[in-house]
GROMACS .gro file of C-alpha atoms in nm:
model
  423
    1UNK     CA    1   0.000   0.000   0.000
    2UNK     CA    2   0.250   0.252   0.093
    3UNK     CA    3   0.495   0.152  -0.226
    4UNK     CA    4   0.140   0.244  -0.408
    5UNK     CA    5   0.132   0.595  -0.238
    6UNK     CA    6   0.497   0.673  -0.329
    7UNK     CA    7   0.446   0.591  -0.681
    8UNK     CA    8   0.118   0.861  -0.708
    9UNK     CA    9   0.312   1.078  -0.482
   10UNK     CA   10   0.620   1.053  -0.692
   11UNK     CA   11   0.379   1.050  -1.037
   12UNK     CA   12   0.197   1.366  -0.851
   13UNK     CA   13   0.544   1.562  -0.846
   14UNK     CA   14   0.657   1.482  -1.147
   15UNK     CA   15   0.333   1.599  -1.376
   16UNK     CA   16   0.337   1.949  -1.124
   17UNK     CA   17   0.674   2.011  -1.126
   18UNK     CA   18   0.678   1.960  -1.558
   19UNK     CA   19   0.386   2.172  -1.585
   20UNK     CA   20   0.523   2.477  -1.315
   21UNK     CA   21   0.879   2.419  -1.537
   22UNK     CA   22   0.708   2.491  -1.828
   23UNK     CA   23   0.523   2.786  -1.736
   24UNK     CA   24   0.861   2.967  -1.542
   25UNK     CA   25   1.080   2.898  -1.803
   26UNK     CA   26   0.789   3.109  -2.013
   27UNK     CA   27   0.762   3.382  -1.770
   28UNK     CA   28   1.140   3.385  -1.795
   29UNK     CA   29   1.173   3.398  -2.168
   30UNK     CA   30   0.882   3.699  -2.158
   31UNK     CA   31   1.113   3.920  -1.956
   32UNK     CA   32   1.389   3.878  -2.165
   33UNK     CA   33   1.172   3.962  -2.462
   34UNK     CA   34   1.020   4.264  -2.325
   35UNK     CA   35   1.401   4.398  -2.278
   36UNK     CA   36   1.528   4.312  -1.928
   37UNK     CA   37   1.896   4.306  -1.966
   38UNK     CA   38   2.078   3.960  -1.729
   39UNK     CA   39   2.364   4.026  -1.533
   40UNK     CA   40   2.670   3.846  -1.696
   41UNK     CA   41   2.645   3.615  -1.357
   42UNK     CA   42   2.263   3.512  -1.477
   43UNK     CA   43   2.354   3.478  -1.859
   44UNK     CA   44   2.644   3.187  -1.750
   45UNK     CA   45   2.368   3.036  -1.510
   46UNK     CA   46   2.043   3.072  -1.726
   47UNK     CA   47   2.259   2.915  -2.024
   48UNK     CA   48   2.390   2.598  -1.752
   49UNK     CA   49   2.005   2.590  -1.680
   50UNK     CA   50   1.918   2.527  -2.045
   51UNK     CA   51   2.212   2.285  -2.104
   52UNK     CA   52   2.084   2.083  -1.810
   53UNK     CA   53   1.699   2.104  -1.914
   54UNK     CA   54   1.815   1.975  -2.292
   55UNK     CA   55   2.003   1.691  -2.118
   56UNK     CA   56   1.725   1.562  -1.921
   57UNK     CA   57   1.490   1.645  -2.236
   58UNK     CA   58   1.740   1.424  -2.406
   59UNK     CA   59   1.693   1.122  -2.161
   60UNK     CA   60   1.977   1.200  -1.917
   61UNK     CA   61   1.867   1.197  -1.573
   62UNK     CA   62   2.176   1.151  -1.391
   63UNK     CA   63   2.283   1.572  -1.367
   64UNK     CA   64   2.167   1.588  -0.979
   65UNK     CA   65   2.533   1.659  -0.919
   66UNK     CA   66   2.570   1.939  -1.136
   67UNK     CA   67   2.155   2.071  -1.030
   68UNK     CA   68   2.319   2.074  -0.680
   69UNK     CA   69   2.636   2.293  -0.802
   70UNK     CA   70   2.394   2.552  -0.997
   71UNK     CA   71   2.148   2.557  -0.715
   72UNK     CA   72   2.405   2.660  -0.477
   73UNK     CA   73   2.553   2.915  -0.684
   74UNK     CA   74   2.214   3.099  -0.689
   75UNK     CA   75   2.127   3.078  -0.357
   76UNK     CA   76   2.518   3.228  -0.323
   77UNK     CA   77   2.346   3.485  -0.525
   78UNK     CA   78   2.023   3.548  -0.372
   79UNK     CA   79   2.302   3.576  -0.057
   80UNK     CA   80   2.436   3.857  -0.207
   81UNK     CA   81   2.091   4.018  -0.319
   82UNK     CA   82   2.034   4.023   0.025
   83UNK     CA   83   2.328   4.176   0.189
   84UNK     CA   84   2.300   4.429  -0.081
   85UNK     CA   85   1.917   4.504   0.060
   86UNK     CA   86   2.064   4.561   0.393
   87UNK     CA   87   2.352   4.773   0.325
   88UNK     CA   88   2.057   5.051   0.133
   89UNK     CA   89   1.856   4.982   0.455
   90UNK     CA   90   2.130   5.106   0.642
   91UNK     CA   91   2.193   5.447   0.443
   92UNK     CA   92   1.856   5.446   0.354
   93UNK     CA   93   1.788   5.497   0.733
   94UNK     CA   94   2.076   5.754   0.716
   95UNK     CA   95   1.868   5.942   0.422
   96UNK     CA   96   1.545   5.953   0.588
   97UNK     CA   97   1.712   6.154   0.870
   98UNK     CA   98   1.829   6.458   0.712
   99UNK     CA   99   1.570   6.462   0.504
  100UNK     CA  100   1.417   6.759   0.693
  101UNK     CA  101   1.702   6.929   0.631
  102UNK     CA  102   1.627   6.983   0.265
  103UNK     CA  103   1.256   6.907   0.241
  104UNK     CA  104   1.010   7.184   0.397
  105UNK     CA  105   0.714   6.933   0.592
  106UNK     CA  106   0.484   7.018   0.840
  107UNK     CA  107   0.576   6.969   1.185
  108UNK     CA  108   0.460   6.631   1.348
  109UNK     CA  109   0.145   6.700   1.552
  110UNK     CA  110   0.300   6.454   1.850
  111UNK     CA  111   0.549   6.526   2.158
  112UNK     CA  112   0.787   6.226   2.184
  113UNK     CA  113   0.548   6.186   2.474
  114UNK     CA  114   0.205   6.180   2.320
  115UNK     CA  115   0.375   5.977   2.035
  116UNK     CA  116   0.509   5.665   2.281
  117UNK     CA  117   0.138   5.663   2.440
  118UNK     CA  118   0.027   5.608   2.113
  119UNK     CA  119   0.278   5.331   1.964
  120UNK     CA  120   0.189   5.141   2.357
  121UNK     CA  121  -0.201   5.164   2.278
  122UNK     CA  122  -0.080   5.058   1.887
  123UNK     CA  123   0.110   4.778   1.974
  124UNK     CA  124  -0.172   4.672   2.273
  125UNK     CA  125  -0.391   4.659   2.010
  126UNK     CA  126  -0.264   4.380   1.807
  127UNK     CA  127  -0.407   4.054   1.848
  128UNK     CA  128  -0.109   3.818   1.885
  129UNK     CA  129   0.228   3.810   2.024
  130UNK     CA  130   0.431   3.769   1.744
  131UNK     CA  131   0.237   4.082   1.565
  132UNK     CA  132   0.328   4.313   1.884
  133UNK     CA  133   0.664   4.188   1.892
  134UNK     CA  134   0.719   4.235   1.543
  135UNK     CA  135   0.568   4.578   1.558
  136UNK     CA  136   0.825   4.680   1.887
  137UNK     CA  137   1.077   4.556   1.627
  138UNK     CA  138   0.944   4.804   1.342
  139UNK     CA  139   0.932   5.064   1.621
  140UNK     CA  140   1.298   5.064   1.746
  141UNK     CA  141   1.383   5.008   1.471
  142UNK     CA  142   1.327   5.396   1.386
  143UNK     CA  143   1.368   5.533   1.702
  144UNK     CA  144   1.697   5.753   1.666
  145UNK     CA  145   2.015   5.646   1.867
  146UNK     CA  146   2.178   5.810   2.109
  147UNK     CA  147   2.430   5.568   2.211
  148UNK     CA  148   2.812   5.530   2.331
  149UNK     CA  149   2.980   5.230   2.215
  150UNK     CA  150   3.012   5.153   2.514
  151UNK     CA  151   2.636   5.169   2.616
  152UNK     CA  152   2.514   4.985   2.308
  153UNK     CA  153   2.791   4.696   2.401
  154UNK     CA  154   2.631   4.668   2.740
  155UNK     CA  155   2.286   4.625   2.642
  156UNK     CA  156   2.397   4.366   2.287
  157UNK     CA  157   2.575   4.178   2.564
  158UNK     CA  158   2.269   4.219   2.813
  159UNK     CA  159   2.027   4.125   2.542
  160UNK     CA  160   2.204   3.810   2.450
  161UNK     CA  161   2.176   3.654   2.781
  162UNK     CA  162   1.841   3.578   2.718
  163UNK     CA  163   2.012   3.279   2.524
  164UNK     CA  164   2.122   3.094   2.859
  165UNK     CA  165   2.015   2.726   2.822
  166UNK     CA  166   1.972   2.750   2.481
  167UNK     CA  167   2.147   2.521   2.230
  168UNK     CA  168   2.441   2.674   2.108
  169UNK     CA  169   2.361   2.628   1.792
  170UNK     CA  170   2.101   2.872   1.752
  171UNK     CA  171   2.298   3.126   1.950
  172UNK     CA  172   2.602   3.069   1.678
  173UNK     CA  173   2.295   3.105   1.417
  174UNK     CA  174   2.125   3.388   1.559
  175UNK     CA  175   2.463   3.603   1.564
  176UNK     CA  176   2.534   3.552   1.216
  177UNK     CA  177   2.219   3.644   1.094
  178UNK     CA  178   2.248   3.972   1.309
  179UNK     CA  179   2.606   4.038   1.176
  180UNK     CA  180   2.494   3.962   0.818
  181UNK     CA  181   2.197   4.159   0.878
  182UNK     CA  182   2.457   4.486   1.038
  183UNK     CA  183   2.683   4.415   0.720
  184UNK     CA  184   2.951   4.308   0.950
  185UNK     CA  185   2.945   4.002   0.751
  186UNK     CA  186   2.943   4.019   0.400
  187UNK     CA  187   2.964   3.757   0.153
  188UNK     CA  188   3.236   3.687  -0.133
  189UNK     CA  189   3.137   3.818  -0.508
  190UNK     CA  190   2.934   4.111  -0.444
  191UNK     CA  191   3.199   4.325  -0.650
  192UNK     CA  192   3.072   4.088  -0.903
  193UNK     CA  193   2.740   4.314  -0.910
  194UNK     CA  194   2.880   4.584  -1.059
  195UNK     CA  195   2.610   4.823  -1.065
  196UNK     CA  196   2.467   4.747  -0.715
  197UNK     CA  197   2.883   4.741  -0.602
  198UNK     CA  198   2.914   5.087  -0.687
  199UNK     CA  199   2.583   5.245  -0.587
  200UNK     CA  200   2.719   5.077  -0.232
  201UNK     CA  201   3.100   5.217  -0.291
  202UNK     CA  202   2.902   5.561  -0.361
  203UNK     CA  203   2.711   5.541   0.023
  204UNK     CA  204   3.059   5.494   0.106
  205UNK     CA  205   3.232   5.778  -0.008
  206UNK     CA  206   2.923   6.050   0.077
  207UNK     CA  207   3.002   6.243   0.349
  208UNK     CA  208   2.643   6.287   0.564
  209UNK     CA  209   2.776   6.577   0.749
  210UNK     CA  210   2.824   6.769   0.487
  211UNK     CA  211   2.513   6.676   0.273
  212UNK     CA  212   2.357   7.032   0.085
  213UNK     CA  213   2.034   7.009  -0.094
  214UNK     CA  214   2.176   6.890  -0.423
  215UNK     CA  215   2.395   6.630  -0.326
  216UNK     CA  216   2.100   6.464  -0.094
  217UNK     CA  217   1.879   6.436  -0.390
  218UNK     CA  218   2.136   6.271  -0.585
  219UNK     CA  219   2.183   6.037  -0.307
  220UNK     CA  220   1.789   5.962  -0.301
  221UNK     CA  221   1.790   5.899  -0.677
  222UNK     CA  222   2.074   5.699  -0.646
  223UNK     CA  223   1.933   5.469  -0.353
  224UNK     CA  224   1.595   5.445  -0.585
  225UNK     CA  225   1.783   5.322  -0.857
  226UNK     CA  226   1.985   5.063  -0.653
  227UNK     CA  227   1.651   4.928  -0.483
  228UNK     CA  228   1.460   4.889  -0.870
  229UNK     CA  229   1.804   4.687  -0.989
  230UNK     CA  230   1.807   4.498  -0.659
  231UNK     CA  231   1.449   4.423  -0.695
  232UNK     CA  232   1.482   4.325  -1.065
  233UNK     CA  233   1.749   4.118  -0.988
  234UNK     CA  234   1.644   3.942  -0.677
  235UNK     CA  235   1.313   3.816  -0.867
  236UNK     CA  236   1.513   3.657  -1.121
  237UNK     CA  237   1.748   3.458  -0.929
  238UNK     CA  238   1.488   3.367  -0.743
  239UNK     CA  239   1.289   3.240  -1.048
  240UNK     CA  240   1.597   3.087  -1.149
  241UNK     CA  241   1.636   2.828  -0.870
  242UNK     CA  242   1.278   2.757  -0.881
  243UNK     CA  243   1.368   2.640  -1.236
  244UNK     CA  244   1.624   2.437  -1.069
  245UNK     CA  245   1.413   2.270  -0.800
  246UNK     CA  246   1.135   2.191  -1.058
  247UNK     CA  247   1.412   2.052  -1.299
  248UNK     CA  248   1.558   1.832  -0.970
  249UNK     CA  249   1.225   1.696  -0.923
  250UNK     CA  250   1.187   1.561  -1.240
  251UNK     CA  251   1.522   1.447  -1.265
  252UNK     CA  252   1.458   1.201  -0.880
  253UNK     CA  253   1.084   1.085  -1.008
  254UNK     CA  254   1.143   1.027  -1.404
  255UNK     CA  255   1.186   0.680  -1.346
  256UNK     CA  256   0.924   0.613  -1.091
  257UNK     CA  257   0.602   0.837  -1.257
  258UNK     CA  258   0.346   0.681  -1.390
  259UNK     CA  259   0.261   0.922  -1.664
  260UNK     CA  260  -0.003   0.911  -1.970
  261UNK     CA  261   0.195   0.859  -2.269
  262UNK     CA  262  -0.006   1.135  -2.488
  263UNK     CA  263   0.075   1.372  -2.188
  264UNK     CA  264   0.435   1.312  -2.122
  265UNK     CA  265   0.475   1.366  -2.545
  266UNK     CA  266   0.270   1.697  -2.498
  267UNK     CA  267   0.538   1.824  -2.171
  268UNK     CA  268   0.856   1.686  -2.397
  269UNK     CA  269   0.669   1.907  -2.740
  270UNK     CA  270   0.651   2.168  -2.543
  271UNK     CA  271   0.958   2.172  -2.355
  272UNK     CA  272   1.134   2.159  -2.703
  273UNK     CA  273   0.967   2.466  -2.828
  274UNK     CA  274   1.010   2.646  -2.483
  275UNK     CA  275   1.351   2.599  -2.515
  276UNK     CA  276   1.380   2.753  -2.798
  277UNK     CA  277   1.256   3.068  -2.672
  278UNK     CA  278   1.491   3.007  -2.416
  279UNK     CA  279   1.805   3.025  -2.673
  280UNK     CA  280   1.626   3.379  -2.788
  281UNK     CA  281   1.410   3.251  -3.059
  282UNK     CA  282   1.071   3.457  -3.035
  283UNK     CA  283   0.777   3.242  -3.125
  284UNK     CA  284   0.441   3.214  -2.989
  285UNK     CA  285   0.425   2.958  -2.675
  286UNK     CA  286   0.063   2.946  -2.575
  287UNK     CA  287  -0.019   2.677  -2.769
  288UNK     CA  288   0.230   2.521  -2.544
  289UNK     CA  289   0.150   2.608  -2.238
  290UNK     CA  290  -0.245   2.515  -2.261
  291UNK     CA  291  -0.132   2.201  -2.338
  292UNK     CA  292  -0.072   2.166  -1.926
  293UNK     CA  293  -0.317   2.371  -1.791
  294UNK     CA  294  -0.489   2.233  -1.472
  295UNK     CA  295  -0.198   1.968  -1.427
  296UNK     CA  296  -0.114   2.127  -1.092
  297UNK     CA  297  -0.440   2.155  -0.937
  298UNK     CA  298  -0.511   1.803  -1.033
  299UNK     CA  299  -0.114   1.676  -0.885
  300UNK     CA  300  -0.214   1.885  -0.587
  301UNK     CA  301  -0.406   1.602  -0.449
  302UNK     CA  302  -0.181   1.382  -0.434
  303UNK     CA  303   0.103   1.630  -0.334
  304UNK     CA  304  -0.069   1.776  -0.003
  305UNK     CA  305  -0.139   1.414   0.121
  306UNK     CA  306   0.236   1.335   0.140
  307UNK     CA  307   0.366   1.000   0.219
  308UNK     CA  308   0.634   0.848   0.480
  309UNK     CA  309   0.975   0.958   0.375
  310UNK     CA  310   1.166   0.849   0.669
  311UNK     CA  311   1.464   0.693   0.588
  312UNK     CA  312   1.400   0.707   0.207
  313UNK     CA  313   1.661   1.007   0.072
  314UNK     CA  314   1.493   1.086  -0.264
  315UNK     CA  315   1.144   1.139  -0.074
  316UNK     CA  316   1.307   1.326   0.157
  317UNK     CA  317   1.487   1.540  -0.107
  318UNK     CA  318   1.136   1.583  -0.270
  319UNK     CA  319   0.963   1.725   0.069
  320UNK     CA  320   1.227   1.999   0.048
  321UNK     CA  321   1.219   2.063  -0.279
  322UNK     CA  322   0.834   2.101  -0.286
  323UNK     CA  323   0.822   2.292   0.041
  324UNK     CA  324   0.762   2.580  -0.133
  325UNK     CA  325   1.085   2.703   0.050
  326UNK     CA  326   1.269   2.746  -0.262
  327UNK     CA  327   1.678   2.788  -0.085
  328UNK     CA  328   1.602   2.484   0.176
  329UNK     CA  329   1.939   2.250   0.230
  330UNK     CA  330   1.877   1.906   0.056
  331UNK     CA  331   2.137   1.799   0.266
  332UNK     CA  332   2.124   1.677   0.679
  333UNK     CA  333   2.300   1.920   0.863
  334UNK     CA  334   2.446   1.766   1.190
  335UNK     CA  335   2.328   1.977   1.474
  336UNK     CA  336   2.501   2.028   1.818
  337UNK     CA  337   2.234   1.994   2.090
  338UNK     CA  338   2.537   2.114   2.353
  339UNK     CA  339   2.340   2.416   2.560
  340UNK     CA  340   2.474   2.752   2.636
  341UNK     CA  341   2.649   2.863   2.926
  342UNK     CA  342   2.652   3.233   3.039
  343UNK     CA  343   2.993   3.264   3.001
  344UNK     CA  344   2.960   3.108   2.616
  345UNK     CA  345   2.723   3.343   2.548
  346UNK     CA  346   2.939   3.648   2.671
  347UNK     CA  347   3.220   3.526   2.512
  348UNK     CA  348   3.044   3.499   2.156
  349UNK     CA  349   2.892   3.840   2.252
  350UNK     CA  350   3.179   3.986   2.301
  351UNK     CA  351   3.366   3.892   1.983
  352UNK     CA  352   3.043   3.997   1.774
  353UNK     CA  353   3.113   4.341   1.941
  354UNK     CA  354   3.464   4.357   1.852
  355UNK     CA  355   3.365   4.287   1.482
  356UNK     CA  356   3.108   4.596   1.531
  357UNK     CA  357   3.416   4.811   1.665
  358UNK     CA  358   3.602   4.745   1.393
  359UNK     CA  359   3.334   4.820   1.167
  360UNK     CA  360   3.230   5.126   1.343
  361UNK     CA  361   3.593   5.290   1.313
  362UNK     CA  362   3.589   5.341   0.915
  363UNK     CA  363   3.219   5.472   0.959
  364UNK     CA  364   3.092   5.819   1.009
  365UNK     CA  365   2.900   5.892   1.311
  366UNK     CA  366   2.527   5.918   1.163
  367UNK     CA  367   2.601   5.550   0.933
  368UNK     CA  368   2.741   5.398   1.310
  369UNK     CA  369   2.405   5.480   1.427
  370UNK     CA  370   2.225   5.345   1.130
  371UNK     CA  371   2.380   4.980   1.210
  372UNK     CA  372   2.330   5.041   1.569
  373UNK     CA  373   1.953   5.064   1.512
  374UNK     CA  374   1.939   4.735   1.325
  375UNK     CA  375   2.104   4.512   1.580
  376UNK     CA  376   1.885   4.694   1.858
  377UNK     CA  377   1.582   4.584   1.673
  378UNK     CA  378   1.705   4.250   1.626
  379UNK     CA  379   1.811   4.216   1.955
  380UNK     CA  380   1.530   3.920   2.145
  381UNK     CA  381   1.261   4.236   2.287
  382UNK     CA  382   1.310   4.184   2.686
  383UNK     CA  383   1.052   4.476   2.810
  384UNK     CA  384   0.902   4.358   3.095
  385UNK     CA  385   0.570   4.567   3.089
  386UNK     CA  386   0.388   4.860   2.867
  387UNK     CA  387   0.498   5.108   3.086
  388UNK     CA  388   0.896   5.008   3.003
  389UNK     CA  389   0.817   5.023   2.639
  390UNK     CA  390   0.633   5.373   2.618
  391UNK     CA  391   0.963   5.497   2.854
  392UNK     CA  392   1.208   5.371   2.612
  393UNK     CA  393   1.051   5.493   2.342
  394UNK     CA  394   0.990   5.840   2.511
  395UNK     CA  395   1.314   5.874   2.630
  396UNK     CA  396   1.467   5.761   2.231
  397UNK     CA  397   1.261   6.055   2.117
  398UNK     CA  398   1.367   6.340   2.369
  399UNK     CA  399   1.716   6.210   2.370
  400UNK     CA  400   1.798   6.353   2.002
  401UNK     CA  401   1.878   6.694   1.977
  402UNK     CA  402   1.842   6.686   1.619
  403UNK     CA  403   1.544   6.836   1.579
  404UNK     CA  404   1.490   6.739   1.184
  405UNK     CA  405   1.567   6.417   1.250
  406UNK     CA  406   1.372   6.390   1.612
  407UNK     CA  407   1.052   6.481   1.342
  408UNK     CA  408   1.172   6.220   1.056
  409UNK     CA  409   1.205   5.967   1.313
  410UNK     CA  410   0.770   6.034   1.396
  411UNK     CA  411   0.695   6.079   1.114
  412UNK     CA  412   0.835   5.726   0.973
  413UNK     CA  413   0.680   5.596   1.299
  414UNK     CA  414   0.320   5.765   1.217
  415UNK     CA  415   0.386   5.602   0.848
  416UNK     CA  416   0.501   5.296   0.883
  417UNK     CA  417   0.307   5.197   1.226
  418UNK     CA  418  -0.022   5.375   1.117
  419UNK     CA  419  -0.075   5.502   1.483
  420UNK     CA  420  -0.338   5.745   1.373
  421UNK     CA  421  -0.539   5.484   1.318
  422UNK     CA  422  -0.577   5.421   1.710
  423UNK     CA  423  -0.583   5.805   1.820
   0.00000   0.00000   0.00000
């Protein structure tokens, strides 16, 4: 009975993932149509794509090993993608706080006072934990800092203690998101993104302090731009490796579906023609792709049931690569379960804030505080009460001098947080 579920299971996955292929690779070849211009890094791994898809279109089934060597370079990619999206968070943070400066806006129609009384009764509101948490997050996020080194070292260390007990694992994980997330870790290859490398080695040469009106809309324009190209680009690499996944599905169930001869002829037709398109030969590929429609919906049965994959490594490969979580590991990772200690902790703490210090000494003052806001709202949220929150919030506010920015920083808050909505 259960060799009989694998086989519809298996059948299920391949007639979905053949149909989705089709329909992506499509989508893909539309873009390039309409004019989007590939990196050089996506021509070399759209063209591996399509030498792999014409292999296993040819009968070869055996390229798992190079699917696993293209998959990882894109999700290398997408790594990049996203280190780029938090280096513009950071400036863009920087931006939006001599705005006022430049920009003539009406003054915000809260006291830092009135305004933490109203992000308390926002965040009260909300009907789950992980929505208020999420919105504190938002919320100091923005707040502006007013921080020593010193001061913000005490509470990273403070607010890392929460780990105690904890497997050390996720502390090791947690602090390398954080550092990727602070660009104190950045990956290999981003120079490779040439347009996106020197929109970031621009933010690196401004000076902030010394920002007229001109040169801050320049900046703006230029952190526009960067976000459309890193949006642009992101989508596509992301399509890409869903290509991948579909095409490693098909290449771990070919020999086990149980598919209708008529419609396995009408996925290989159409892949052939696809292809085509693929090597930039415009043609019309409707005909194509209503060959397949409704094959998903109809797999879909089959697909949410599941089946038993423990112990079996193909159905195990196939759970991940149907997920839906497109960059999943196919492979086991061996996990420490070791806990903890506080004085593990405080020693990984205090080597993440020595990689901050030495980030923080080629930075100007108002990018230092940038990053500083990002690992305080990544930081676990350890406010005991209401009352705590609406004081550190309060006290943020008053704290900065800056008037223009004090006003950016509310009005981002009355924005983003839509506290009018609860006045």
């Amino acid at each position: 009975m259960e060799s009989h579920k694998k086989k519809k299971y298996m059948s299920a996955a391949y007639r979905s993932s053949f149909a989705k292929l089709l329909l992506n690779i499509y989508l893909y070849c539309e873009e390039i149509q309409e004019g989007y211009e590939p990196s050089p890094w996506e021509r070399e791994a759209a063209a591996e794509f399509g030498r792999l898809f014409e292999l296993f279109i040819g009968g070869r089934e055996d390229i798992t090993g190079e699917l696993d060597s293209l998959r990882d370079g894109i999700i290398g990619r997408v790594e990049v993608m996203t280190a780029f999206t938090d280096c513009f968070q950071i400036y863009e943070y920087v931006l939006n706080r001599v705005e006022r400066r430049f920009v003539t806006a009406a003054p915000s129609k809260y006291t830092p006072s009135l305004m933490a009384e109203r992000l308390v009764d926002y965040i009260a509101g909300l009907e789950y934990g992980a929505e208020q948490n999420e919105a504190l997050r938002q919320i100091v996020a923005q707040l502006p800092v007013r921080l020593t080194r010193q001061k913000f070292y005490s509470i990273v260390l403070d607010r890392l203690s929460v780990f105690a007990g904890a497997e050390q694992a996720q502390i090791e994980d947690f602090l390398y998101m954080l550092g990727t997330a602070a660009a104190v870790r950045l990956p290999e290859h981003m120079e490779e993104e040439k347009e996106l490398y020197e929109i970031l080695s621009e933010f690196r040469r401004t000076d902030y302090r010394k920002l007229d009106g001109v040169k801050f809309g320049m900046c703006s324009g230029t952190l526009a731009r960067g976000i459309r190209i890193l949006t642009d680009r992101t989508d596509r690499y992301v399509l890409l490796v869903q290509l991948v996944n579909d095409l490693y599905v098909l290449c771990l169930t070919g020999k086990e579906a149980l598919i209708d001869a008529s419609e396995q002829q009408a996925f290989l037709t159409g892949a052939k023609k696809i292809m085509e398109a693929f090597r930039g030969q415009r043609q019309d590929l409707l005909e194509e792709l209503r060959q397949v429609e409704g094959v998903q919906e109809s797999a879909s049965q089959w697909l949410s049931a599941g089946v038993k994959s423990e112990g079996d490594p193909v159905l195990e490969k196939l759970e991940k690569l149907l997920s839906g979580s497109s960059f999943m590991s196919l492979e086991e990772k061996k996990v420490s379960h070791e806990t903890a200690d506080q004085a593990l902790i405080e020693e990984r703490g205090k080597a993440f804030c020595e990689d901050l210090d030495r980030l923080f000494a080629d930075m100007q003052k108002p990018v230092v505080r940038a990053v500083m806001a990002k690992v305080l709202s990544g930081l676990p949220m350890v406010f005991q009460d209401s009352q705590e929150i609406r004081e550190y919030i309060q006290m943020s506010l008053e704290g900065c001098s800056d008037y223009a920015e004090r006003e950016a920083c509310m009005e981002l808050l009355e924005q983003e947080l839509m506290v009018d909505a609860v006045v």
